[in-house]
Amino acid sequence: MSKQGFTTRQVHADRILNKPEHGAVHASRTNSVLFEFDDAQGIIDVFQGKKAGHVYGRSSSSSVAALQNMLNDLEGGAGALCYATGMAAISSTLLSLLKAGDHIIVSQYLFGNTRSFMNTLADLGIHISFVDVTSLEAVREVYQPNTRMVYTETVANPVTQVADLQAIGRYCNERNVLLVVDNTMTPPPLFYGKDVGASLTVTSLTKYIAGHGNVLGGAVVDTGLYDWTGYPNIAPAYQVAEPHQWGLTQMKKKGLRDMGATLSADAAHAISVGMETLALRMQRACFNAMKLATFLDNHPAVARVYYPGLSDHPQHFVARELLQEGYGAILSLDLQGDADPVAFLNALNLVITATHLGDTRTLALPVAPTIFYENGKAGREEMGITESMIRVSVGIEDIDDLVGDFEAALSEVSQR
Ligand SMILES: *Cc1c(COP(=O)(O)O)cnc(C)c1O
């Protein structure tokens, strides 16, 4: 990583890393699916991995490679791959690295669709232990000789449990177990997977990285810390390059070329533009979230607020160690007594009822009957989700407008 400040680096990254033609400051967008070779030996060398290059748009293209360079630079990694969505990045990564009979240790507090995808992996013969990742002890207890991977998010949504990533990272490194961290909730500059020894980070670019609710995308970054020569599932055909590239080679061939959830050039461009203001948006959203959480925590109509920045949050001190510049911008709340969450959401004027997060706009939704409906009551209980919980993704509006909107809605529901 460079010595320049984060945003200085971000606003110049495309120009400096990708060297676009004619003095352009953005990498050019090509919709070309195929790439021509003047000398036929060239296409042979690229197919055989002897030379870098693009042959077919499903596997790679100059436009997507430009974004991959920027994401890799952002995290200080050894390489990155982009996918059409965050779920495509997650599913392709896990499917390309795991085999039937493997055991993986997975956070019991997961994004709903990732949790649901874990059921698909189980159907394919991968053994999964779901554990409380706020404690290393829980991870240690289920470790087996065939444990290949620990998979967790940084700060879980909607309850905001914080994984004990320093301890889990050390444990995984001692045993050369892959540590895969979903860093969607706390992208740089808040958190770097590399700092805790993560092997791979996966991210939904759709959320904070792109930031404006207008494009889908996902990525995996190899931090370069994992020794792939100790990983039993790399096919001999992919053990050809430098060992630190083995994982990426297999993820690219299996996860991208064979599974095919490729990011489009237009999406790559939109994401790279969003990334320019990543730190500015994160700082503002975190600032707003802290203010709003404090306001709600002190309001008599609110029973409980879930936000790692509050000093009575169960992992407040873990979060303080892990996260730079803020505690993220997701918070959840339970209203007091039998106040109706639906009526409360309807009473908000500025805040949008929507299932998305990491947007410039503040969004809210009732959790149990929507995004965690499929999990059932017992499943929700295991994740700490109450039946009346409301999740808020705090945006970058002016804080007085946000507090005002919540204040008015709270007084409306508590007067009923
Ligand atoms: C949204 C999200 C995903 C999935 O990303 P998409 O781009 O919507 O497919 C994965 N993990 C987390 C933590 C998310 O919030």
PDB file of C-alpha atoms in Angstrom, residues 108-385:
ATOM      1  CA  GLN A 108     -23.971 -18.680  12.881  1.00  0.00           C
ATOM      2  CA  TYR A 109     -24.611 -14.980  12.307  1.00  0.00           C
ATOM      3  CA  LEU A 110     -24.683 -14.657   8.542  1.00  0.00           C
ATOM      4  CA  PHE A 111     -26.259 -12.612   5.786  1.00  0.00           C
ATOM      5  CA  GLY A 112     -29.488 -14.542   5.069  1.00  0.00           C
ATOM      6  CA  ASN A 113     -28.702 -15.578   1.509  1.00  0.00           C
ATOM      7  CA  THR A 114     -25.202 -16.758   2.456  1.00  0.00           C
ATOM      8  CA  ARG A 115     -26.764 -18.816   5.231  1.00  0.00           C
ATOM      9  CA  SER A 116     -29.181 -20.303   2.722  1.00  0.00           C
ATOM     10  CA  PHE A 117     -26.307 -21.058   0.304  1.00  0.00           C
ATOM     11  CA  MET A 118     -24.586 -22.989   3.123  1.00  0.00           C
ATOM     12  CA  ASN A 119     -27.577 -25.381   3.019  1.00  0.00           C
ATOM     13  CA  THR A 120     -26.778 -25.990  -0.660  1.00  0.00           C
ATOM     14  CA  LEU A 121     -23.160 -26.779   0.234  1.00  0.00           C
ATOM     15  CA  ALA A 122     -24.390 -29.210   2.903  1.00  0.00           C
ATOM     16  CA  ASP A 123     -26.577 -30.924   0.271  1.00  0.00           C
ATOM     17  CA  LEU A 124     -23.435 -31.361  -1.836  1.00  0.00           C
ATOM     18  CA  GLY A 125     -21.688 -33.248   0.968  1.00  0.00           C
ATOM     19  CA  ILE A 126     -19.717 -30.495   2.698  1.00  0.00           C
ATOM     20  CA  HIS A 127     -19.933 -30.750   6.494  1.00  0.00           C
ATOM     21  CA  ILE A 128     -20.677 -27.471   8.206  1.00  0.00           C
ATOM     22  CA  SER A 129     -20.445 -26.434  11.859  1.00  0.00           C
ATOM     23  CA  PHE A 130     -22.222 -23.167  12.594  1.00  0.00           C
ATOM     24  CA  VAL A 131     -20.612 -21.471  15.578  1.00  0.00           C
ATOM     25  CA  ASP A 132     -20.737 -18.287  17.628  1.00  0.00           C
ATOM     26  CA  VAL A 133     -17.745 -16.456  16.127  1.00  0.00           C
ATOM     27  CA  THR A 134     -17.660 -13.891  18.916  1.00  0.00           C
ATOM     28  CA  SER A 135     -15.662 -16.570  20.765  1.00  0.00           C
ATOM     29  CA  LEU A 136     -12.538 -18.373  19.550  1.00  0.00           C
ATOM     30  CA  GLU A 137     -13.423 -21.209  21.929  1.00  0.00           C
ATOM     31  CA  ALA A 138     -16.491 -22.058  19.821  1.00  0.00           C
ATOM     32  CA  VAL A 139     -14.301 -22.345  16.711  1.00  0.00           C
ATOM     33  CA  ARG A 140     -11.665 -24.422  18.491  1.00  0.00           C
ATOM     34  CA  GLU A 141     -14.264 -26.864  19.832  1.00  0.00           C
ATOM     35  CA  VAL A 142     -15.496 -27.970  16.404  1.00  0.00           C
ATOM     36  CA  TYR A 143     -12.132 -28.106  14.608  1.00  0.00           C
ATOM     37  CA  GLN A 144     -11.469 -31.430  12.839  1.00  0.00           C
ATOM     38  CA  PRO A 145      -8.524 -32.751  10.824  1.00  0.00           C
ATOM     39  CA  ASN A 146     -10.571 -32.204   7.623  1.00  0.00           C
ATOM     40  CA  THR A 147     -11.475 -28.606   8.482  1.00  0.00           C
ATOM     41  CA  ARG A 148     -10.569 -26.588   5.393  1.00  0.00           C
ATOM     42  CA  MET A 149     -11.994 -23.184   6.110  1.00  0.00           C
ATOM     43  CA  VAL A 150     -13.412 -20.752   8.618  1.00  0.00           C
ATOM     44  CA  TYR A 151     -15.996 -18.423   7.072  1.00  0.00           C
ATOM     45  CA  THR A 152     -17.287 -15.336   8.854  1.00  0.00           C
ATOM     46  CA  GLU A 153     -18.459 -11.765   8.411  1.00  0.00           C
ATOM     47  CA  THR A 154     -16.833  -8.897  10.303  1.00  0.00           C
ATOM     48  CA  VAL A 155     -19.921  -7.273  11.787  1.00  0.00           C
ATOM     49  CA  ALA A 156     -23.045  -9.384  11.257  1.00  0.00           C
ATOM     50  CA  ASN A 157     -26.359  -7.973  10.214  1.00  0.00           C
ATOM     51  CA  PRO A 158     -28.934  -7.268  11.636  1.00  0.00           C
ATOM     52  CA  VAL A 159     -27.815  -7.917  15.249  1.00  0.00           C
ATOM     53  CA  THR A 160     -24.259  -6.494  14.772  1.00  0.00           C
ATOM     54  CA  GLN A 161     -22.339  -9.307  16.488  1.00  0.00           C
ATOM     55  CA  VAL A 162     -18.605  -8.736  15.945  1.00  0.00           C
ATOM     56  CA  ALA A 163     -16.387 -11.743  15.180  1.00  0.00           C
ATOM     57  CA  ASP A 164     -13.273 -12.139  17.346  1.00  0.00           C
ATOM     58  CA  LEU A 165     -11.143 -11.874  14.229  1.00  0.00           C
ATOM     59  CA  GLN A 166      -7.740 -11.282  15.819  1.00  0.00           C
ATOM     60  CA  ALA A 167      -7.989 -14.537  17.756  1.00  0.00           C
ATOM     61  CA  ILE A 168      -9.627 -16.507  14.933  1.00  0.00           C
ATOM     62  CA  GLY A 169      -7.020 -15.242  12.467  1.00  0.00           C
ATOM     63  CA  ARG A 170      -4.144 -16.376  14.696  1.00  0.00           C
ATOM     64  CA  TYR A 171      -5.796 -19.778  15.196  1.00  0.00           C
ATOM     65  CA  CYS A 172      -6.349 -20.299  11.448  1.00  0.00           C
ATOM     66  CA  ASN A 173      -2.786 -19.269  10.632  1.00  0.00           C
ATOM     67  CA  GLU A 174      -1.362 -21.724  13.175  1.00  0.00           C
ATOM     68  CA  ARG A 175      -3.258 -24.572  11.523  1.00  0.00           C
ATOM     69  CA  ASN A 176      -3.032 -23.299   7.939  1.00  0.00           C
ATOM     70  CA  VAL A 177      -6.837 -23.271   7.737  1.00  0.00           C
ATOM     71  CA  LEU A 178      -8.218 -20.842   5.147  1.00  0.00           C
ATOM     72  CA  LEU A 179      -9.871 -17.830   6.747  1.00  0.00           C
ATOM     73  CA  VAL A 180     -12.498 -16.264   4.488  1.00  0.00           C
ATOM     74  CA  VAL A 181     -13.931 -12.971   5.724  1.00  0.00           C
ATOM     75  CA  ASP A 182     -16.979 -11.273   4.210  1.00  0.00           C
ATOM     76  CA  ASN A 183     -16.035  -7.623   4.585  1.00  0.00           C
ATOM     77  CA  THR A 184     -19.146  -6.105   3.017  1.00  0.00           C
ATOM     78  CA  MET A 185     -20.160  -4.317   6.237  1.00  0.00           C
ATOM     79  CA  THR A 186     -16.792  -2.738   7.037  1.00  0.00           C
ATOM     80  CA  PRO A 187     -14.835  -2.095   3.836  1.00  0.00           C
ATOM     81  CA  PRO A 188     -11.507  -0.240   3.914  1.00  0.00           C
ATOM     82  CA  PRO A 189     -10.613   2.142   5.444  1.00  0.00           C
ATOM     83  CA  LEU A 190     -12.623   0.652   8.346  1.00  0.00           C
ATOM     84  CA  PHE A 191     -11.171  -2.842   8.212  1.00  0.00           C
ATOM     85  CA  TYR A 192      -8.515  -4.732   6.232  1.00  0.00           C
ATOM     86  CA  GLY A 193      -8.730  -8.539   6.171  1.00  0.00           C
ATOM     87  CA  LYS A 194      -4.952  -8.634   5.927  1.00  0.00           C
ATOM     88  CA  ASP A 195      -4.600  -7.092   9.397  1.00  0.00           C
ATOM     89  CA  VAL A 196      -6.097 -10.182  11.045  1.00  0.00           C
ATOM     90  CA  GLY A 197      -4.440 -12.741   8.781  1.00  0.00           C
ATOM     91  CA  ALA A 198      -7.478 -13.435   6.564  1.00  0.00           C
ATOM     92  CA  SER A 199      -6.628 -15.549   3.508  1.00  0.00           C
ATOM     93  CA  LEU A 200      -9.442 -14.230   1.340  1.00  0.00           C
ATOM     94  CA  THR A 201     -11.884 -11.398   1.668  1.00  0.00           C
ATOM     95  CA  VAL A 202     -15.193 -11.502  -0.151  1.00  0.00           C
ATOM     96  CA  THR A 203     -17.285  -8.394  -0.625  1.00  0.00           C
ATOM     97  CA  SER A 204     -20.605  -7.376  -2.074  1.00  0.00           C
ATOM     98  CA  LEU A 205     -19.524  -4.393  -4.160  1.00  0.00           C
ATOM     99  CA  THR A 206     -23.233  -3.557  -4.465  1.00  0.00           C
ATOM    100  CA  LYS A 207     -23.157  -2.108  -0.951  1.00  0.00           C
ATOM    101  CA  TYR A 208     -20.672   0.480   0.352  1.00  0.00           C
ATOM    102  CA  ILE A 209     -18.015   0.070  -2.341  1.00  0.00           C
ATOM    103  CA  ALA A 210     -20.285   1.111  -5.219  1.00  0.00           C
ATOM    104  CA  GLY A 211     -22.492   2.905  -2.745  1.00  0.00           C
ATOM    105  CA  HIS A 212     -25.320   4.427  -4.766  1.00  0.00           C
ATOM    106  CA  GLY A 213     -27.849   1.620  -5.259  1.00  0.00           C
ATOM    107  CA  ASN A 214     -27.362   1.555  -9.029  1.00  0.00           C
ATOM    108  CA  VAL A 215     -25.127  -1.465  -9.716  1.00  0.00           C
ATOM    109  CA  LEU A 216     -24.582  -5.062  -8.545  1.00  0.00           C
ATOM    110  CA  GLY A 217     -21.153  -6.653  -8.141  1.00  0.00           C
ATOM    111  CA  GLY A 218     -18.969  -8.852  -5.971  1.00  0.00           C
ATOM    112  CA  ALA A 219     -15.295  -9.568  -5.456  1.00  0.00           C
ATOM    113  CA  VAL A 220     -12.817 -11.880  -3.826  1.00  0.00           C
ATOM    114  CA  VAL A 221      -9.342 -10.656  -2.905  1.00  0.00           C
ATOM    115  CA  ASP A 222      -6.479 -13.008  -2.053  1.00  0.00           C
ATOM    116  CA  THR A 223      -4.489 -11.252   0.677  1.00  0.00           C
ATOM    117  CA  GLY A 224      -1.383 -13.233  -0.267  1.00  0.00           C
ATOM    118  CA  LEU A 225      -0.995 -14.548   3.296  1.00  0.00           C
ATOM    119  CA  TYR A 226      -2.170 -18.112   2.762  1.00  0.00           C
ATOM    120  CA  ASP A 227       0.227 -20.892   1.771  1.00  0.00           C
ATOM    121  CA  TRP A 228      -1.684 -22.693  -0.982  1.00  0.00           C
ATOM    122  CA  THR A 229       0.873 -25.509  -1.158  1.00  0.00           C
ATOM    123  CA  GLY A 230      -0.777 -26.796   2.051  1.00  0.00           C
ATOM    124  CA  TYR A 231      -4.294 -26.786   0.576  1.00  0.00           C
ATOM    125  CA  PRO A 232      -5.314 -30.263  -0.603  1.00  0.00           C
ATOM    126  CA  ASN A 233      -7.998 -29.200  -3.110  1.00  0.00           C
ATOM    127  CA  ILE A 234      -5.916 -27.398  -5.727  1.00  0.00           C
ATOM    128  CA  ALA A 235      -6.079 -29.396  -8.957  1.00  0.00           C
ATOM    129  CA  PRO A 236      -2.670 -30.317 -10.434  1.00  0.00           C
ATOM    130  CA  ALA A 237      -3.515 -28.295 -13.557  1.00  0.00           C
ATOM    131  CA  TYR A 238      -3.656 -25.142 -11.396  1.00  0.00           C
ATOM    132  CA  GLN A 239      -0.431 -25.762  -9.469  1.00  0.00           C
ATOM    133  CA  VAL A 240       1.586 -24.317 -12.325  1.00  0.00           C
ATOM    134  CA  ALA A 241       2.087 -20.651 -11.512  1.00  0.00           C
ATOM    135  CA  GLU A 242       3.829 -19.297  -8.388  1.00  0.00           C
ATOM    136  CA  PRO A 243       2.252 -21.024  -5.332  1.00  0.00           C
ATOM    137  CA  HIS A 244       0.771 -17.736  -4.093  1.00  0.00           C
ATOM    138  CA  GLN A 245      -1.294 -17.647  -7.312  1.00  0.00           C
ATOM    139  CA  TRP A 246      -2.682 -21.198  -7.026  1.00  0.00           C
ATOM    140  CA  GLY A 247      -5.852 -20.220  -5.206  1.00  0.00           C
ATOM    141  CA  LEU A 248      -6.645 -17.380  -7.581  1.00  0.00           C
ATOM    142  CA  THR A 249      -5.909 -19.554 -10.608  1.00  0.00           C
ATOM    143  CA  GLN A 250      -8.346 -22.205  -9.448  1.00  0.00           C
ATOM    144  CA  MET A 251     -10.974 -19.640  -8.418  1.00  0.00           C
ATOM    145  CA  LYS A 252     -10.644 -17.979 -11.812  1.00  0.00           C
ATOM    146  CA  LYS A 253     -10.846 -21.209 -13.819  1.00  0.00           C
ATOM    147  CA  LYS A 254     -13.551 -22.943 -11.816  1.00  0.00           C
ATOM    148  CA  GLY A 255     -15.372 -20.051 -10.208  1.00  0.00           C
ATOM    149  CA  LEU A 256     -15.372 -17.575 -13.087  1.00  0.00           C
ATOM    150  CA  ARG A 257     -14.664 -19.420 -16.341  1.00  0.00           C
ATOM    151  CA  ASP A 258     -16.699 -22.550 -15.560  1.00  0.00           C
ATOM    152  CA  MET A 259     -19.462 -21.059 -13.400  1.00  0.00           C
ATOM    153  CA  GLY A 260     -19.660 -17.874 -15.409  1.00  0.00           C
ATOM    154  CA  ALA A 261     -21.193 -15.181 -13.163  1.00  0.00           C
ATOM    155  CA  THR A 262     -19.070 -12.498 -14.843  1.00  0.00           C
ATOM    156  CA  LEU A 263     -19.274  -8.781 -14.078  1.00  0.00           C
ATOM    157  CA  SER A 264     -20.130  -6.558 -17.051  1.00  0.00           C
ATOM    158  CA  ALA A 265     -17.891  -3.732 -18.231  1.00  0.00           C
ATOM    159  CA  ASP A 266     -20.575  -1.133 -17.505  1.00  0.00           C
ATOM    160  CA  ALA A 267     -20.993  -2.439 -13.967  1.00  0.00           C
ATOM    161  CA  ALA A 268     -17.215  -2.421 -13.440  1.00  0.00           C
ATOM    162  CA  HIS A 269     -17.100   1.221 -14.491  1.00  0.00           C
ATOM    163  CA  ALA A 270     -19.986   2.250 -12.216  1.00  0.00           C
ATOM    164  CA  ILE A 271     -18.354   0.478  -9.255  1.00  0.00           C
ATOM    165  CA  SER A 272     -14.970   2.104  -9.861  1.00  0.00           C
ATOM    166  CA  VAL A 273     -16.586   5.555  -9.885  1.00  0.00           C
ATOM    167  CA  GLY A 274     -18.400   4.787  -6.623  1.00  0.00           C
ATOM    168  CA  MET A 275     -15.120   3.703  -5.006  1.00  0.00           C
ATOM    169  CA  GLU A 276     -13.607   7.164  -5.409  1.00  0.00           C
ATOM    170  CA  THR A 277     -15.701   8.474  -2.506  1.00  0.00           C
ATOM    171  CA  LEU A 278     -15.654   5.304  -0.398  1.00  0.00           C
ATOM    172  CA  ALA A 279     -13.840   6.808   2.591  1.00  0.00           C
ATOM    173  CA  LEU A 280     -15.865  10.027   2.546  1.00  0.00           C
ATOM    174  CA  ARG A 281     -19.136   8.115   2.507  1.00  0.00           C
ATOM    175  CA  MET A 282     -18.019   5.611   5.158  1.00  0.00           C
ATOM    176  CA  GLN A 283     -16.833   8.345   7.512  1.00  0.00           C
ATOM    177  CA  ARG A 284     -20.097  10.255   7.154  1.00  0.00           C
ATOM    178  CA  ALA A 285     -22.309   7.161   7.431  1.00  0.00           C
ATOM    179  CA  CYS A 286     -20.418   5.960  10.539  1.00  0.00           C
ATOM    180  CA  PHE A 287     -20.656   9.417  12.108  1.00  0.00           C
ATOM    181  CA  ASN A 288     -24.410   9.490  11.435  1.00  0.00           C
ATOM    182  CA  ALA A 289     -24.871   5.937  12.726  1.00  0.00           C
ATOM    183  CA  MET A 290     -23.116   6.740  16.016  1.00  0.00           C
ATOM    184  CA  LYS A 291     -25.248   9.875  16.515  1.00  0.00           C
ATOM    185  CA  LEU A 292     -28.467   8.092  15.607  1.00  0.00           C
ATOM    186  CA  ALA A 293     -27.667   5.058  17.778  1.00  0.00           C
ATOM    187  CA  THR A 294     -27.000   7.335  20.753  1.00  0.00           C
ATOM    188  CA  PHE A 295     -30.235   9.260  20.161  1.00  0.00           C
ATOM    189  CA  LEU A 296     -32.290   6.055  19.875  1.00  0.00           C
ATOM    190  CA  ASP A 297     -30.565   4.478  22.889  1.00  0.00           C
ATOM    191  CA  ASN A 298     -31.706   7.396  25.030  1.00  0.00           C
ATOM    192  CA  HIS A 299     -35.271   7.499  23.694  1.00  0.00           C
ATOM    193  CA  PRO A 300     -38.003   6.140  26.002  1.00  0.00           C
ATOM    194  CA  ALA A 301     -39.954   4.543  23.111  1.00  0.00           C
ATOM    195  CA  VAL A 302     -36.940   2.385  22.146  1.00  0.00           C
ATOM    196  CA  ALA A 303     -36.315  -0.810  24.128  1.00  0.00           C
ATOM    197  CA  ARG A 304     -32.930  -1.736  22.709  1.00  0.00           C
ATOM    198  CA  VAL A 305     -30.377  -0.544  20.161  1.00  0.00           C
ATOM    199  CA  TYR A 306     -27.835  -2.872  18.553  1.00  0.00           C
ATOM    200  CA  TYR A 307     -24.740  -0.952  17.432  1.00  0.00           C
ATOM    201  CA  PRO A 308     -21.084  -1.850  18.119  1.00  0.00           C
ATOM    202  CA  GLY A 309     -20.237   1.782  18.830  1.00  0.00           C
ATOM    203  CA  LEU A 310     -22.373   1.818  21.981  1.00  0.00           C
ATOM    204  CA  SER A 311     -20.309   1.070  25.082  1.00  0.00           C
ATOM    205  CA  ASP A 312     -22.792  -1.541  26.344  1.00  0.00           C
ATOM    206  CA  HIS A 313     -22.653  -3.556  23.093  1.00  0.00           C
ATOM    207  CA  PRO A 314     -21.372  -7.059  23.996  1.00  0.00           C
ATOM    208  CA  GLN A 315     -18.415  -6.787  21.557  1.00  0.00           C
ATOM    209  CA  HIS A 316     -17.792  -3.058  21.846  1.00  0.00           C
ATOM    210  CA  PHE A 317     -14.169  -3.526  22.837  1.00  0.00           C
ATOM    211  CA  VAL A 318     -13.509  -6.111  20.130  1.00  0.00           C
ATOM    212  CA  ALA A 319     -14.977  -3.687  17.585  1.00  0.00           C
ATOM    213  CA  ARG A 320     -12.818  -0.882  18.946  1.00  0.00           C
ATOM    214  CA  GLU A 321      -9.696  -2.981  18.359  1.00  0.00           C
ATOM    215  CA  LEU A 322     -10.716  -4.171  14.887  1.00  0.00           C
ATOM    216  CA  LEU A 323     -12.305  -1.166  13.255  1.00  0.00           C
ATOM    217  CA  GLN A 324     -10.618   2.060  12.207  1.00  0.00           C
ATOM    218  CA  GLU A 325     -12.528   5.305  11.742  1.00  0.00           C
ATOM    219  CA  GLY A 326     -15.946   4.057  12.838  1.00  0.00           C
ATOM    220  CA  TYR A 327     -18.180   1.195  13.887  1.00  0.00           C
ATOM    221  CA  GLY A 328     -20.004   0.740  10.595  1.00  0.00           C
ATOM    222  CA  ALA A 329     -23.363   2.145   9.624  1.00  0.00           C
ATOM    223  CA  ILE A 330     -25.809  -0.665  10.347  1.00  0.00           C
ATOM    224  CA  LEU A 331     -27.872  -0.501  13.495  1.00  0.00           C
ATOM    225  CA  SER A 332     -30.978  -2.310  14.639  1.00  0.00           C
ATOM    226  CA  LEU A 333     -33.594  -1.519  17.241  1.00  0.00           C
ATOM    227  CA  ASP A 334     -36.481  -2.988  19.171  1.00  0.00           C
ATOM    228  CA  LEU A 335     -39.344  -0.672  20.003  1.00  0.00           C
ATOM    229  CA  GLN A 336     -40.711  -0.534  23.539  1.00  0.00           C
ATOM    230  CA  GLY A 337     -43.652  -2.758  24.501  1.00  0.00           C
ATOM    231  CA  ASP A 338     -46.133  -3.645  21.804  1.00  0.00           C
ATOM    232  CA  ALA A 339     -45.386  -0.724  19.480  1.00  0.00           C
ATOM    233  CA  ASP A 340     -45.979  -1.868  15.905  1.00  0.00           C
ATOM    234  CA  PRO A 341     -42.811  -1.862  13.732  1.00  0.00           C
ATOM    235  CA  VAL A 342     -44.917  -1.567  10.581  1.00  0.00           C
ATOM    236  CA  ALA A 343     -46.658   1.547  11.878  1.00  0.00           C
ATOM    237  CA  PHE A 344     -43.270   2.948  12.898  1.00  0.00           C
ATOM    238  CA  LEU A 345     -41.772   2.401   9.441  1.00  0.00           C
ATOM    239  CA  ASN A 346     -44.836   3.964   7.841  1.00  0.00           C
ATOM    240  CA  ALA A 347     -44.401   6.993  10.084  1.00  0.00           C
ATOM    241  CA  LEU A 348     -40.871   7.646   8.779  1.00  0.00           C
ATOM    242  CA  ASN A 349     -40.868  10.159   5.933  1.00  0.00           C
ATOM    243  CA  LEU A 350     -37.272  10.570   4.848  1.00  0.00           C
ATOM    244  CA  VAL A 351     -36.082   7.039   5.592  1.00  0.00           C
ATOM    245  CA  ILE A 352     -36.945   4.581   2.838  1.00  0.00           C
ATOM    246  CA  THR A 353     -38.449   1.147   3.537  1.00  0.00           C
ATOM    247  CA  ALA A 354     -36.200  -1.091   1.438  1.00  0.00           C
ATOM    248  CA  THR A 355     -34.062  -4.214   1.639  1.00  0.00           C
ATOM    249  CA  HIS A 356     -30.614  -2.962   0.794  1.00  0.00           C
ATOM    250  CA  LEU A 357     -27.743  -1.525   2.773  1.00  0.00           C
ATOM    251  CA  GLY A 358     -24.630   0.520   2.288  1.00  0.00           C
ATOM    252  CA  ASP A 359     -26.485   3.170   0.295  1.00  0.00           C
ATOM    253  CA  THR A 360     -26.139   6.944   0.391  1.00  0.00           C
ATOM    254  CA  ARG A 361     -29.799   7.020   1.536  1.00  0.00           C
ATOM    255  CA  THR A 362     -30.979   5.772   4.930  1.00  0.00           C
ATOM    256  CA  LEU A 363     -33.007   2.564   4.613  1.00  0.00           C
ATOM    257  CA  ALA A 364     -35.012   0.555   7.136  1.00  0.00           C
ATOM    258  CA  LEU A 365     -37.033  -2.635   7.224  1.00  0.00           C
ATOM    259  CA  PRO A 366     -38.702  -5.085   9.616  1.00  0.00           C
ATOM    260  CA  VAL A 367     -36.278  -8.017   9.764  1.00  0.00           C
ATOM    261  CA  ALA A 368     -38.273 -11.085  10.909  1.00  0.00           C
ATOM    262  CA  PRO A 369     -41.116 -10.994   8.361  1.00  0.00           C
ATOM    263  CA  THR A 370     -38.809 -10.155   5.419  1.00  0.00           C
ATOM    264  CA  ILE A 371     -35.107 -11.008   5.013  1.00  0.00           C
ATOM    265  CA  PHE A 372     -35.079 -13.635   7.786  1.00  0.00           C
ATOM    266  CA  TYR A 373     -38.647 -14.920   7.228  1.00  0.00           C
ATOM    267  CA  GLU A 374     -37.441 -18.139   5.579  1.00  0.00           C
ATOM    268  CA  ASN A 375     -35.290 -18.994   8.616  1.00  0.00           C
ATOM    269  CA  GLY A 376     -38.290 -19.502  10.929  1.00  0.00           C
ATOM    270  CA  LYS A 377     -38.582 -18.390  14.545  1.00  0.00           C
ATOM    271  CA  ALA A 378     -36.043 -20.894  15.915  1.00  0.00           C
ATOM    272  CA  GLY A 379     -33.511 -19.938  13.258  1.00  0.00           C
ATOM    273  CA  ARG A 380     -33.978 -16.274  14.059  1.00  0.00           C
ATOM    274  CA  GLU A 381     -33.537 -16.921  17.770  1.00  0.00           C
ATOM    275  CA  GLU A 382     -30.207 -18.638  17.126  1.00  0.00           C
ATOM    276  CA  MET A 383     -29.035 -15.458  15.381  1.00  0.00           C
ATOM    277  CA  GLY A 384     -30.331 -13.193  18.130  1.00  0.00           C
ATOM    278  CA  ILE A 385     -33.036 -11.697  15.907  1.00  0.00           C
TER     279      ILE A 385
END
